[in-house]
Coordinates of C-alpha atoms in Angstrom, one line a residue:
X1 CA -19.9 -5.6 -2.0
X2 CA -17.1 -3.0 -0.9
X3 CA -14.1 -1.9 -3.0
X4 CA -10.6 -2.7 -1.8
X5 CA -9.2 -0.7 0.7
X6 CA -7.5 2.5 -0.7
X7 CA -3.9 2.4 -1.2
X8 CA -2.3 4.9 1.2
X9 CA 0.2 7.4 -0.5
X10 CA 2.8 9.4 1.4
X11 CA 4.0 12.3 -0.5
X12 CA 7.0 14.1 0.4
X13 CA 6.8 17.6 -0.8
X14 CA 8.5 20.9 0.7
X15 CA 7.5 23.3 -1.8
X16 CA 3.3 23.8 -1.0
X17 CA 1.8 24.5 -4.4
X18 CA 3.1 21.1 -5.5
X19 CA 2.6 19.6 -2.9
X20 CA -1.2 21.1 -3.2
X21 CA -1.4 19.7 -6.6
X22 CA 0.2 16.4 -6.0
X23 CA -2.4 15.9 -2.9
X24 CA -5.4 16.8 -5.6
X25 CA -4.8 14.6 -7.9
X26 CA -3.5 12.0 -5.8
X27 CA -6.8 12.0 -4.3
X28 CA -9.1 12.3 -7.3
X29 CA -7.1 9.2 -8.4
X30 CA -9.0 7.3 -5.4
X31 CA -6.1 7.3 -2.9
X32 CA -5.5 8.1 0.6
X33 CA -2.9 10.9 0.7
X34 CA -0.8 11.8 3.9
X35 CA 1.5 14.5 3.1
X36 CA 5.1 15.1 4.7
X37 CA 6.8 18.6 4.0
X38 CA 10.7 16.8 5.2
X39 CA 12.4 14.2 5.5
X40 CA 12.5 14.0 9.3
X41 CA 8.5 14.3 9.6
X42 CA 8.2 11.7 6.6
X43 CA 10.7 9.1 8.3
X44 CA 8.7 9.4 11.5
X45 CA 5.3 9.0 9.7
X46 CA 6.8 5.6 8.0
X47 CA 7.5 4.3 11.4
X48 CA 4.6 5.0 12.7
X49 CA 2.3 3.5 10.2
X50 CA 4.0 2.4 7.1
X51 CA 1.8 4.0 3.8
X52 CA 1.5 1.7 0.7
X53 CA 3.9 4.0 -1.8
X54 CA 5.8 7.0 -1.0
X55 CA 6.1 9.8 -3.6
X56 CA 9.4 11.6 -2.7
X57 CA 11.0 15.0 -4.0
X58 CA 14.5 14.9 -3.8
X59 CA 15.5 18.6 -3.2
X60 CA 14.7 19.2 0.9
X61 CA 16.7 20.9 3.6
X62 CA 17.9 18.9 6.3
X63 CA 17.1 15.3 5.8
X64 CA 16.8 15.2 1.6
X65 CA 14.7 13.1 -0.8
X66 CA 17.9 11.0 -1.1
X67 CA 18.8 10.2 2.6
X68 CA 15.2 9.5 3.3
X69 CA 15.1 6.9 0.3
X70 CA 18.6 5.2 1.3
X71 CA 16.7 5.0 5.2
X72 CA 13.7 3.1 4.0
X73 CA 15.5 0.7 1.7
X74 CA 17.8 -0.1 4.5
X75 CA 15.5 -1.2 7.0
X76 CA 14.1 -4.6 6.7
X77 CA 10.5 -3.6 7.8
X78 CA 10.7 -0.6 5.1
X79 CA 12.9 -2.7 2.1
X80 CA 10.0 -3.3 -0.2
X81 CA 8.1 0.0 0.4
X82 CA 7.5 1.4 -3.2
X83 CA 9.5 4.6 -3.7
X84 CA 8.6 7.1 -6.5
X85 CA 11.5 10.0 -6.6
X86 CA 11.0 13.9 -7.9
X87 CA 13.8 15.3 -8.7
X88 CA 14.6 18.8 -10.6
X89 CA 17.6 16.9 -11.6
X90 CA 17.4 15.7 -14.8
X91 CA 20.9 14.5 -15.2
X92 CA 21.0 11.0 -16.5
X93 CA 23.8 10.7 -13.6
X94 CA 21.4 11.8 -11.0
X95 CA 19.0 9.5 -12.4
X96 CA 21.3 6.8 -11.6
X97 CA 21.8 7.8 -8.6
X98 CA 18.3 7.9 -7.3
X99 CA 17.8 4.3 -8.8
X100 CA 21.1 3.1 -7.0
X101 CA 20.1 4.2 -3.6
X102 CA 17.0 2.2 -4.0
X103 CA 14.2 4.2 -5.4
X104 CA 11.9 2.1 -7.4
X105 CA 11.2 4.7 -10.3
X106 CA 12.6 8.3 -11.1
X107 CA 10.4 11.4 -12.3
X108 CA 12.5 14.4 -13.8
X109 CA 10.7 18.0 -13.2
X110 CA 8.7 19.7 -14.6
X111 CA 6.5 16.3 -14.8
X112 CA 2.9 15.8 -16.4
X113 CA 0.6 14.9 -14.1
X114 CA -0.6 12.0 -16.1
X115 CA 2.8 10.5 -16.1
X116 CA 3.6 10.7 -12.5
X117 CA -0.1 9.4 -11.5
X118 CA 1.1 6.3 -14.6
X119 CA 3.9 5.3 -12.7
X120 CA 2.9 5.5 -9.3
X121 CA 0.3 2.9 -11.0
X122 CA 2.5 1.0 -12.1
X123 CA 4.3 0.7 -9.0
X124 CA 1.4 -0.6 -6.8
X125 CA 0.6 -3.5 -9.4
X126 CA 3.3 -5.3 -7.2
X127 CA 2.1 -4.3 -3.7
X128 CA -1.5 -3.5 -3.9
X129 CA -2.3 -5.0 -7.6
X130 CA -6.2 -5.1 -6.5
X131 CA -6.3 -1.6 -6.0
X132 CA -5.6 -1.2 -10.1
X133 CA -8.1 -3.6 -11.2
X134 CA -5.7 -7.3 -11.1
X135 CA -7.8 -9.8 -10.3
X136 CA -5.5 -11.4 -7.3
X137 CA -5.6 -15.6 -7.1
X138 CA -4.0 -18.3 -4.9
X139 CA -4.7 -21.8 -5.1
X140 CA -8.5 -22.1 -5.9
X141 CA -9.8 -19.0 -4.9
X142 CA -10.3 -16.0 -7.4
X143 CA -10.7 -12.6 -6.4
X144 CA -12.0 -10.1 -9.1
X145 CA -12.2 -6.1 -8.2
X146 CA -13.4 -5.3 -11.6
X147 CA -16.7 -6.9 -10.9
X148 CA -16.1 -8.3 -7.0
X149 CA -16.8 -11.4 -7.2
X150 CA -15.0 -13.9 -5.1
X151 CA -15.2 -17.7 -5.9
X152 CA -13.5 -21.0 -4.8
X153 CA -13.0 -23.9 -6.6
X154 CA -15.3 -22.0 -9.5
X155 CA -18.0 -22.0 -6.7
X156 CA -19.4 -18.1 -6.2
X157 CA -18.7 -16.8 -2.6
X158 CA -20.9 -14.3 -1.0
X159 CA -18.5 -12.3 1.6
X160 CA -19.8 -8.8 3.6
X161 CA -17.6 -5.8 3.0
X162 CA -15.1 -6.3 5.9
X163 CA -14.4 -9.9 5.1
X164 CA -13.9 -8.8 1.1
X165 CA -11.0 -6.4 2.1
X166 CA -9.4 -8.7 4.6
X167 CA -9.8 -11.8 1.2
X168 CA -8.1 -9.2 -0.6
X169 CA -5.4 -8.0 2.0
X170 CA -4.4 -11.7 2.2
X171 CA -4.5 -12.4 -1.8
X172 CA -2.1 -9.6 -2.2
X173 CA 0.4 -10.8 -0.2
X174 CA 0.1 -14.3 0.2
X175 CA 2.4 -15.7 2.9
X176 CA 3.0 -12.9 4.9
X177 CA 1.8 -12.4 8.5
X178 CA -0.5 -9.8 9.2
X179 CA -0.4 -8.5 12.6
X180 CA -4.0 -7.2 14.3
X181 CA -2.7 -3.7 14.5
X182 CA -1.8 -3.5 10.4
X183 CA -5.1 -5.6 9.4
X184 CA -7.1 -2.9 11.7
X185 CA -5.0 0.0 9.1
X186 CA -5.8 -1.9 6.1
X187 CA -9.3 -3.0 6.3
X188 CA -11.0 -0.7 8.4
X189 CA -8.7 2.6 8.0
X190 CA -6.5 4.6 9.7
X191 CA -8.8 7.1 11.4
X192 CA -11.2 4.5 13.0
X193 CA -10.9 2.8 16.4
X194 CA -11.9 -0.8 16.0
X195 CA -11.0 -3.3 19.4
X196 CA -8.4 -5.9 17.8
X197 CA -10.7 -8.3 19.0
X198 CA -12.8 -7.5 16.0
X199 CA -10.2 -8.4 13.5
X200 CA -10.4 -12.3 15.3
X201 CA -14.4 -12.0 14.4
X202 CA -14.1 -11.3 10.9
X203 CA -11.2 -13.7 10.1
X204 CA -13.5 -16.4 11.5
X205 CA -16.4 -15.1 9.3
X206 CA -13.9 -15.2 6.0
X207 CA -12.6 -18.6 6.9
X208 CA -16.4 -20.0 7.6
X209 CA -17.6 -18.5 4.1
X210 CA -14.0 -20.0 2.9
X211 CA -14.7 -23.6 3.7
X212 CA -18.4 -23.4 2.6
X213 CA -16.8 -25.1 -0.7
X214 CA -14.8 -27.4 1.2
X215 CA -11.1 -27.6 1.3
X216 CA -8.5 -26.9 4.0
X217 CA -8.9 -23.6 5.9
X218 CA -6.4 -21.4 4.1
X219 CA -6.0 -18.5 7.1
X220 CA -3.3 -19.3 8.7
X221 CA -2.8 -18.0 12.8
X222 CA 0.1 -17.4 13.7
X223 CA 0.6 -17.6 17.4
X224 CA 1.9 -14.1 19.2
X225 CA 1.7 -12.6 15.8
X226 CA -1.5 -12.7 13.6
X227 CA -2.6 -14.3 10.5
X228 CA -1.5 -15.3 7.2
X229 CA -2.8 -16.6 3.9
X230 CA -1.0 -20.2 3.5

């Protein structure tokens, strides 16, 4: 059975040799990284396809860390998007400041590696709490990443790959709806063209291996829009 998709990580970065080492480790952590060296090129990669946490230096001409931040947090599509802020600014006022604009945690230069890669950790155990080992549940289904197994009503559930990481898209956030488009980013990646048409084939294979232990179909379609869990 396949792992979770990766969580996606946009780091912000306009000095290269951190931005080098950030990328590294980002990626020996087991993340996709996308890297932005502004604020205008990062803004316009969030719009384009929103990443799962950005990690954002504060200090950048033009557009800064700051402005970029206050951006995000203002736009509804953008609100919850985790936001990890660098900063050589170690002021306990800047620190403030950072926070106020809406950055969900602040990292003071020069940082250990080991911290930053903590936090940014700690941060996706809201939005992607399956890529850190949280077992995810709603109602009776189970979903465990340490050892992938899926069950429903305690009954074991035998799912392909593809229909795993769409379970696991769903169990993370249950409720919301999913459009085609951001299921194809999620599940099958970013750099491979799948028809939309295939997301419809493997919702239908989830929700037939679903109701093998009886119980109401859980995969909600939403007409126009996508799908949603409940």
């Amino acid at each position: 059975m396949a792992a979770v998709a990766r969580a996606t990580v946009l780091l912000v970065e306009d000095e290269p040799a951190q931005r080098e080492l950030l990328a590294y480790n980002l990626e020996a952590e087991g993340y996709d990284v996308v890297t932005a060296t502004n604020g205008e090129e990062a803004l316009a990669m969030v719009a384009e396809r929103a990443p799962d946490l950005v990690v954002l230096d504060w200090m950048m001409p033009h557009v800064s860390g700051l402005e970029v931040c206050r951006r995000l947090k203002a736009r509804a599509a953008t609100r919850d998007l985790p936001v990890l802020m660098l900063s050589a600014r170690s002021e306990e006022t800047d620190m403030v400041r950072g926070l106020e604009t809406g950055a969900d945690d602040y990292v003071s230069k020069p940082y250990s590696l080991g911290e930053v890669m903590a936090r940014i950790r700690a941060l996706l155990r809201r939005t992607r709490p399956a890529v850190v080992g949280q077992a995810l549940e709603w109602g009776d289904i189970r979903l465990d990443p340490e050892t992938h197994r899926v069950t429903r009503a305690e009954t074991l559930l035998a799912l392909a790959p593809t229909e795993y990481r769409l379970l696991a898209t769903f169990l993370e956030r249950p409720g919301r709806v999913w459009s085609r488009e951001q299921l194809l980013d999620r599940v099958w990646g970013r750099d491979i063209y799948v028809d939309t048409r295939t997301v419809d084939v493997h919702v239908g294979r989830l929700r037939k291996v679903l109701g093998r232990s009886g119980g109401a179909d859980p995969i909600r379609t939403v007409r126009g829009a996508g799908y949603a869990l409940g």
